[in-house]
């Protein structure tokens, strides 16, 4: 079977789905790799490096779609809402598609993908289990985003992060607050710690407290308790508006004490909760920085504009999206590693193994035979359950 890798088409996307080092591992599983010319260039992986490891280089995108049994992408149509649709006519019935498909983003889009006849697997639907950990692309990319958010903040802040005792006096350390201590938030805490800042972390999931503290940060305790804070998958559950209002009220004071606020609070399939209001921004010292990693999902800060950096009342609010793409070498390496693990499970001995008893395969399979077949996604979009699910 041939795994095809095309050049990512989302504007400014620099990652690539597989890297040369992945090819020998796929070969062991009986999978050959075909790469569109130039697909890895921006991530630091030239065609020659792919060819050296045994990949075939195809002249263009259409040639890869025509030859491959499996298409491996980072941002497929669905998550690539700008240019992704152009791939639909290139896809063959029963061709396998793997990548970020944003299954809870738009019902129409996933139905269009289903109509192409593709058997698609959405990496966002990967179960959060120990066995699936090596395939968890959301975590890989969140790690990179958390790291990069801190670098952006440090670069923007007119102050230093570390404490310094110098002949010219003592510099007090920067104060960083991270709201949402999931994978990205914890990585942001770890990175800010390495840069010497004084860090606080907050999350509505009580389980996050120990993780925040284990990284040497203070956990912000708010006198409110979320109802059913966490679902079985470890994700936060949506709360009612009264909870969010109280949260904002209590967070206001904490936010004003910090120079940098990094927000990562999201709930799957929902608009991100607004936790930092315009008034809270006004309460921050001029020069402060907010990096809103939830920008693409509506933003945790009321003033965030996705894909833009704005200054309000002297506070810089960064709403950059797709930060993982700004570290394309390692983002691609991690993503490729996730895909190799998944492909090895999916194609045992070079043959497709669609074992629906396997929770990883069953839960990530999004479309097949012209239908959206994923039970969780069908329920989310209120589509009637299929007879065999
Ligand atoms: N294989 C595994 O077992 C595995 C893999 C990845 C993540 N996880 C766990 O899953 C959990 C979710 O991680 P994630 O990074 O994907 O989360 P996420 O990206 O869905 O959300 C980011 C964080 O925002 C928090 N949040 C949501 N609403 C909030 C609010 N109103 N106020 C404060 N915080 C709020 C969430 O609790 C979460 O920690 C974590 O506990 C993580 O450790 C487990």
Coordinates of C-alpha atoms and ligand atoms in Angstrom, one line a residue:
X1 CA 0.0 0.0 0.0
X2 CA 1.1 3.5 -0.8
X3 CA 0.9 6.4 1.7
X4 CA 0.8 9.7 -0.1
X5 CA 2.0 12.9 1.5
X6 CA 0.9 16.2 -0.2
X7 CA 2.1 19.7 0.4
X8 CA -0.1 21.4 3.0
X9 CA -2.3 23.9 1.3
X10 CA -3.6 26.0 4.2
X11 CA -2.1 29.5 3.8
X12 CA 1.3 29.8 5.6
X13 CA 1.1 26.2 6.8
X14 CA 4.7 24.9 7.0
X15 CA 4.3 21.5 8.5
X16 CA 4.4 18.2 6.6
X17 CA 2.6 15.0 7.6
X18 CA 5.5 12.6 7.4
X19 CA 9.2 13.1 7.7
X20 CA 12.1 11.1 6.1
X21 CA 12.9 9.3 9.4
X22 CA 9.3 7.8 9.4
X23 CA 9.8 6.0 6.1
X24 CA 11.8 3.0 7.2
X25 CA 9.4 2.4 10.1
X26 CA 6.5 2.5 7.6
X27 CA 8.4 0.2 5.3
X28 CA 8.6 -2.4 8.1
X29 CA 4.8 -2.3 8.3
X30 CA 4.6 -2.9 4.5
X31 CA 3.8 0.7 3.6
X32 CA 5.6 2.7 0.8
X33 CA 5.6 6.4 0.8
X34 CA 5.0 8.9 -2.1
X35 CA 5.7 12.6 -1.4
X36 CA 4.6 15.5 -3.5
X37 CA 7.7 17.5 -4.6
X38 CA 8.5 20.2 -2.1
X39 CA 6.0 19.0 0.5
X40 CA 8.6 19.0 3.3
X41 CA 10.7 21.9 2.2
X42 CA 9.3 24.5 4.6
X43 CA 9.6 22.2 7.5
X44 CA 13.3 21.5 6.8
X45 CA 12.9 18.2 5.0
X46 CA 14.0 18.5 1.3
X47 CA 12.8 16.0 -1.3
X48 CA 16.3 14.4 -1.4
X49 CA 16.1 13.4 2.2
X50 CA 12.7 11.7 1.6
X51 CA 14.2 10.0 -1.6
X52 CA 17.2 8.8 0.4
X53 CA 15.0 6.9 2.8
X54 CA 13.1 5.3 0.0
X55 CA 10.2 7.6 -0.8
X56 CA 9.0 8.2 -4.4
X57 CA 8.7 11.9 -5.3
X58 CA 5.6 12.8 -7.3
X59 CA 5.6 15.9 -9.5
X60 CA 2.3 17.3 -8.2
X61 CA -0.6 16.9 -5.8
X62 CA -2.9 15.2 -8.3
X63 CA -0.3 12.5 -8.9
X64 CA -0.2 11.7 -5.2
X65 CA -4.0 11.5 -4.9
X66 CA -4.1 9.3 -8.0
X67 CA -1.5 6.8 -6.8
X68 CA -2.0 6.6 -3.0
X69 CA -4.1 4.2 -1.0
X70 CA -3.8 6.4 2.1
X71 CA -3.4 10.2 2.1
X72 CA -1.7 11.5 5.2
X73 CA -2.2 15.2 5.8
X74 CA -1.9 17.7 8.6
X75 CA -4.8 20.0 7.9
X76 CA -7.4 18.3 5.7
X77 CA -10.6 19.8 4.4
X78 CA -12.5 20.5 7.6
X79 CA -9.7 22.0 9.6
X80 CA -8.4 23.7 6.4
X81 CA -11.5 25.7 5.8
X82 CA -9.7 28.0 3.4
X83 CA -8.3 25.9 0.6
X84 CA -9.1 22.3 1.7
X85 CA -12.2 21.8 -0.4
X86 CA -10.0 21.7 -3.6
X87 CA -8.9 18.3 -2.5
X88 CA -12.4 16.7 -2.7
X89 CA -12.5 16.2 -6.5
X90 CA -9.0 14.6 -6.3
X91 CA -10.1 11.9 -3.8
X92 CA -11.1 8.5 -4.9
X93 CA -13.9 6.4 -3.4
X94 CA -12.5 4.3 -0.5
X95 CA -9.3 6.2 -0.4
X96 CA -8.1 6.6 3.2
X97 CA -7.6 10.0 4.5
X98 CA -5.9 10.7 7.8
X99 CA -5.4 14.1 9.5
X100 CA -7.1 17.0 11.3
X101 CA -10.6 17.0 10.0
X102 CA -12.3 19.1 12.7
X103 CA -15.3 16.7 13.2
X104 CA -17.1 19.0 15.6
X105 CA -16.5 22.1 13.4
X106 CA -19.2 22.0 10.7
X107 CA -21.8 19.3 9.9
X108 CA -22.0 20.4 6.2
X109 CA -18.2 20.0 5.8
X110 CA -17.9 16.6 7.3
X111 CA -20.9 15.5 5.2
X112 CA -19.1 16.8 2.1
X113 CA -16.1 14.7 3.1
X114 CA -18.3 11.7 3.6
X115 CA -19.9 12.3 0.1
X116 CA -16.5 12.0 -1.5
X117 CA -16.6 8.3 -0.5
X118 CA -13.4 8.6 1.5
X119 CA -12.7 6.4 4.5
X120 CA -11.5 9.2 6.8
X121 CA -9.8 9.2 10.2
X122 CA -9.8 12.2 12.3
X123 CA -6.8 12.5 14.6
X124 CA -8.8 14.8 16.9
X125 CA -11.0 11.9 17.9
X126 CA -8.1 9.8 19.2
X127 CA -9.1 8.4 22.6
X128 CA -7.1 9.7 25.6
X129 CA -5.8 6.3 26.7
X130 CA -2.4 5.1 27.5
X131 CA -2.4 2.8 24.4
X132 CA -3.3 5.8 22.1
X133 CA -0.8 8.2 23.7
X134 CA 1.8 7.7 21.0
X135 CA -0.8 8.6 18.4
X136 CA -2.2 11.7 20.1
X137 CA -1.6 14.5 17.6
X138 CA -3.7 17.0 19.6
X139 CA -1.3 16.7 22.5
X140 CA 1.8 16.9 20.3
X141 CA 0.6 20.1 18.7
X142 CA -0.6 21.6 22.0
X143 CA 2.8 21.0 23.5
X144 CA 4.3 23.1 20.7
X145 CA 1.6 25.8 21.0
X146 CA 2.2 26.1 24.8
X147 CA 5.9 26.6 24.3
X148 CA 5.6 29.1 21.5
X149 CA 3.0 31.1 23.4
X150 CA 5.5 31.8 26.1
X151 CA 8.2 32.8 23.6
X152 CA 5.8 35.3 21.9
X153 CA 4.9 36.7 25.3
X154 CA 8.5 37.1 26.4
X155 CA 9.4 38.7 23.1
X156 CA 6.5 41.2 23.3
X157 CA 6.7 42.1 27.0
X158 CA 8.7 45.2 27.7
X159 CA 10.1 43.5 30.8
X160 CA 12.5 40.6 31.5
X161 CA 11.2 37.2 32.6
X162 CA 14.0 36.2 35.0
X163 CA 15.0 37.9 38.2
X164 CA 18.5 39.4 37.9
X165 CA 20.8 40.9 40.4
X166 CA 23.1 43.2 38.5
X167 CA 25.4 46.1 39.2
X168 CA 22.6 48.3 37.8
X169 CA 20.2 47.1 40.4
X170 CA 17.8 44.2 40.9
X171 CA 15.3 43.2 38.2
X172 CA 12.1 41.7 39.6
X173 CA 10.9 38.6 37.7
X174 CA 8.0 38.7 35.3
X175 CA 4.6 37.3 36.5
X176 CA 2.9 34.9 34.3
X177 CA -0.6 33.5 34.7
X178 CA -1.7 30.4 32.7
X179 CA -5.5 29.9 32.5
X180 CA -6.3 26.3 31.4
X181 CA -3.8 23.8 32.5
X182 CA -4.2 21.0 29.9
X183 CA -1.4 19.9 27.6
X184 CA -0.7 23.4 26.2
X185 CA -1.1 25.2 29.5
X186 CA 1.3 22.8 31.3
X187 CA 3.9 23.2 28.6
X188 CA 3.5 27.0 28.8
X189 CA 4.1 26.8 32.6
X190 CA 7.2 24.7 32.1
X191 CA 8.6 27.0 29.5
X192 CA 7.9 30.2 31.5
X193 CA 9.6 28.5 34.5
X194 CA 12.7 27.8 32.4
X195 CA 12.8 31.5 31.5
X196 CA 12.7 32.4 35.2
X197 CA 9.2 33.9 35.6
X198 CA 7.0 33.6 38.6
X199 CA 4.1 31.5 37.5
X200 CA 0.5 30.8 38.5
X201 CA -1.8 28.3 36.8
X202 CA -5.6 27.9 37.0
X203 CA -8.0 25.3 35.7
X204 CA -11.5 24.4 36.6
X205 CA -10.6 20.7 36.7
X206 CA -9.4 19.9 40.3
X207 CA -7.1 17.3 38.9
X208 CA -5.0 20.1 37.3
X209 CA -3.9 21.4 40.7
X210 CA -1.3 18.8 41.4
X211 CA 0.1 19.0 37.8
X212 CA 0.5 22.8 38.1
X213 CA 2.2 22.5 41.4
X214 CA 4.5 19.8 40.3
X215 CA 5.9 22.2 37.7
X216 CA 6.8 24.7 40.4
X217 CA 3.9 27.0 39.8
X218 CA 1.3 28.3 42.2
X219 CA -2.2 27.0 41.7
X220 CA -4.9 29.7 41.8
X221 CA -7.7 28.5 44.0
X222 CA -11.0 30.2 43.3
X223 CA -13.9 29.7 45.7
X224 CA -16.1 28.1 43.1
X225 CA -16.5 24.6 42.1
X226 CA -17.4 23.3 38.6
X227 CA -20.1 20.8 38.4
X228 CA -18.8 17.6 36.7
X229 CA -15.6 19.4 35.8
X230 CA -14.3 16.6 33.6
X231 CA -15.7 14.1 31.2
X232 CA -14.5 10.5 30.9
X233 CA -11.9 11.5 28.3
X234 CA -10.3 14.0 30.6
X235 CA -11.7 17.0 28.8
X236 CA -13.4 19.9 30.6
X237 CA -17.2 19.9 30.6
X238 CA -19.1 23.1 29.6
X239 CA -20.5 25.0 32.5
X240 CA -23.5 27.4 32.7
X241 CA -23.2 31.1 32.2
X242 CA -23.6 31.8 35.9
X243 CA -20.4 29.8 36.6
X244 CA -18.4 31.6 33.9
X245 CA -19.7 35.0 35.2
X246 CA -18.5 34.1 38.8
X247 CA -15.2 32.8 37.4
X248 CA -14.6 36.1 35.6
X249 CA -15.4 38.1 38.7
X250 CA -12.9 36.1 40.7
X251 CA -10.2 36.0 38.1
X252 CA -10.2 39.8 37.6
X253 CA -8.0 40.4 40.6
X254 CA -5.5 37.6 39.7
X255 CA -5.2 38.8 36.1
X256 CA -4.4 42.4 37.2
X257 CA -1.5 41.1 39.3
X258 CA 0.2 39.5 36.2
X259 CA 2.4 40.9 33.4
X260 CA 1.5 38.0 31.1
X261 CA -1.7 36.0 30.8
X262 CA -1.7 32.9 28.6
X263 CA -5.2 31.5 28.0
X264 CA -5.8 28.0 26.7
X265 CA -9.3 27.2 28.1
X266 CA -11.5 25.2 25.6
X267 CA -14.3 22.7 25.7
X268 CA -14.6 20.3 22.8
X269 CA -17.2 21.3 20.3
X270 CA -18.1 24.5 22.1
X271 CA -17.1 28.2 21.6
X272 CA -14.3 29.0 24.1
X273 CA -15.5 30.6 27.3
X274 CA -14.8 34.3 27.8
X275 CA -12.7 34.5 30.9
X276 CA -10.9 37.9 30.4
X277 CA -13.3 40.8 29.7
X278 CA -12.6 44.2 28.3
X279 CA -12.7 45.6 31.9
X280 CA -10.1 43.1 33.1
X281 CA -7.8 44.1 30.2
X282 CA -8.3 47.7 31.4
X283 CA -7.2 46.6 34.9
X284 CA -3.9 45.3 33.6
X285 CA -0.7 47.4 33.6
X286 CA 0.3 49.0 30.3
X287 CA 2.8 46.8 28.5
X288 CA 1.1 43.6 29.7
X289 CA 0.6 40.8 27.2
X290 CA -2.2 38.3 26.7
X291 CA -1.6 35.4 24.4
X292 CA -4.9 33.7 23.6
X293 CA -4.4 30.2 22.4
X294 CA -8.2 29.8 22.2
X295 CA -8.3 32.5 19.5
X296 CA -9.4 30.2 16.8
X297 CA -12.3 28.9 18.9
X298 CA -13.6 32.4 19.7
X299 CA -11.0 33.4 22.2
X300 CA -10.9 33.4 26.0
X301 CA -10.4 37.2 26.0
X302 CA -13.3 39.4 24.9
X303 CA -11.0 41.6 22.8
X304 CA -9.1 38.8 21.0
X305 CA -9.2 39.0 17.2
X306 CA -8.2 35.7 15.6
X307 CA -5.1 35.9 13.4
X308 CA -4.4 39.4 14.7
X309 CA -2.3 41.1 17.4
X310 CA -4.0 44.2 18.8
X311 CA -3.1 46.7 21.5
X312 CA -5.9 47.8 23.8
X313 CA -5.3 50.2 26.7
X314 CA -1.6 49.5 26.3
X315 CA -2.1 45.7 26.6
X316 CA -1.0 43.6 23.7
X317 CA -3.5 40.8 22.8
X318 CA -2.1 38.1 20.6
X319 CA -4.7 36.1 18.7
X320 CA -2.3 34.2 16.4
X321 CA -3.7 30.9 15.3
X322 CA -1.9 27.7 14.1
X323 CA 1.2 28.3 16.3
X324 CA 2.3 24.7 15.8
X325 CA 3.1 25.6 12.2
X326 CA 5.6 28.2 13.3
X327 CA 7.8 25.4 14.7
X328 CA 7.4 23.2 11.6
X329 CA 10.5 21.0 12.0
X330 CA 9.6 19.5 15.3
X331 CA 5.9 19.8 14.9
X332 CA 6.2 17.6 11.8
X333 CA 8.5 15.2 13.6
X334 CA 6.0 14.8 16.4
X335 CA 3.1 14.5 14.0
X336 CA 4.8 12.0 11.8
X337 CA 5.6 9.9 14.9
X338 CA 1.9 10.0 15.8
X339 CA 0.9 8.9 12.3
X340 CA 3.5 6.1 12.1
X341 CA 2.0 4.6 15.3
X342 CA -1.5 4.9 13.9
X343 CA -0.6 3.6 10.5
X344 CA 1.1 0.6 11.9
X345 CA -2.1 -0.2 13.8
X346 CA -4.2 0.4 10.7
X347 CA -2.2 -1.4 8.2
X348 CA -0.8 -4.5 9.7
X349 CA 1.7 -6.3 7.3
X350 CA 0.8 -3.9 4.5
X351 CA -2.9 -4.9 4.6
X352 CA -5.7 -2.7 5.8
X353 CA -6.9 -3.8 9.2
X354 CA -10.2 -2.0 9.9
X355 CA -10.9 -3.8 13.1
X356 CA -13.9 -2.1 14.6
X357 CA -13.4 -3.9 17.9
X358 CA -10.3 -1.8 18.4
X359 CA -11.4 1.4 20.2
X360 CA -8.7 3.5 18.5
X361 CA -9.9 2.6 15.0
X362 CA -13.6 2.8 15.9
X363 CA -13.3 6.1 17.6
X364 CA -11.2 7.9 15.0
X365 CA -13.1 6.6 12.0
X366 CA -15.2 9.5 10.8
X367 CA -16.5 8.7 7.3
X368 CA -16.9 5.6 5.3
X369 CA -18.9 4.5 2.3
X370 CA -20.5 7.9 1.8
X371 CA -21.7 8.3 5.4
X372 CA -20.5 10.0 8.6
X373 CA -20.1 6.8 10.6
X374 CA -18.7 8.0 13.9
X375 CA -21.2 7.4 16.7
X376 CA -20.0 10.3 18.9
X377 CA -19.9 12.7 16.0
X378 CA -23.4 11.7 14.7
X379 CA -24.7 12.2 18.2
X380 CA -23.0 15.6 18.4
X381 CA -24.6 16.7 15.2
X382 CA -28.0 15.1 16.0
X383 CA -27.8 12.7 13.1
X384 CA -29.8 9.6 13.6
X385 CA -27.8 6.6 14.8
X386 CA -26.7 4.2 12.1
X387 CA -28.1 0.6 12.3
X388 CA -24.7 -1.0 12.9
X389 CA -23.2 1.5 15.4
Ligands
LIG1 N1 -3.4 9.9 26.8 C1 -3.9 10.6 27.8 O1 -4.2 10.1 28.8 C2 -4.1 12.1 27.7 C3 -3.6 12.7 26.5 C4 -3.8 14.1 26.4 C5 -4.4 14.8 27.4 N2 -4.8 14.2 28.5 C6 -5.5 15.0 29.6 O2 -6.7 15.5 29.1 C7 -7.0 16.7 29.8 C8 -7.4 17.8 28.8 O3 -6.2 18.2 28.1 P1 -6.2 19.1 26.8 O4 -5.0 19.9 26.8 O5 -6.6 18.4 25.6 O6 -7.4 20.1 27.1 P2 -8.2 21.1 26.2 O7 -7.2 21.6 25.1 O8 -9.5 20.5 25.8 O9 -8.5 22.3 27.2 C9 -7.4 23.1 27.8 C10 -7.7 23.2 29.2 O10 -8.6 24.3 29.5 C11 -9.3 23.9 30.6 N3 -10.6 24.7 30.7 C12 -11.7 24.6 30.0 N4 -12.7 25.5 30.4 C13 -12.1 26.2 31.4 C14 -12.5 27.2 32.3 N5 -13.7 27.8 32.2 N6 -11.7 27.7 33.2 C15 -10.4 27.2 33.4 N7 -10.0 26.2 32.6 C16 -10.8 25.7 31.7 C17 -9.5 22.4 30.5 O11 -9.8 21.8 31.8 C18 -8.2 22.0 30.0 O12 -7.3 21.7 31.0 C19 -5.8 17.0 30.6 O13 -6.1 16.5 31.9 C20 -4.7 16.2 30.0 O14 -3.7 15.9 30.9 C21 -4.7 12.8 28.7

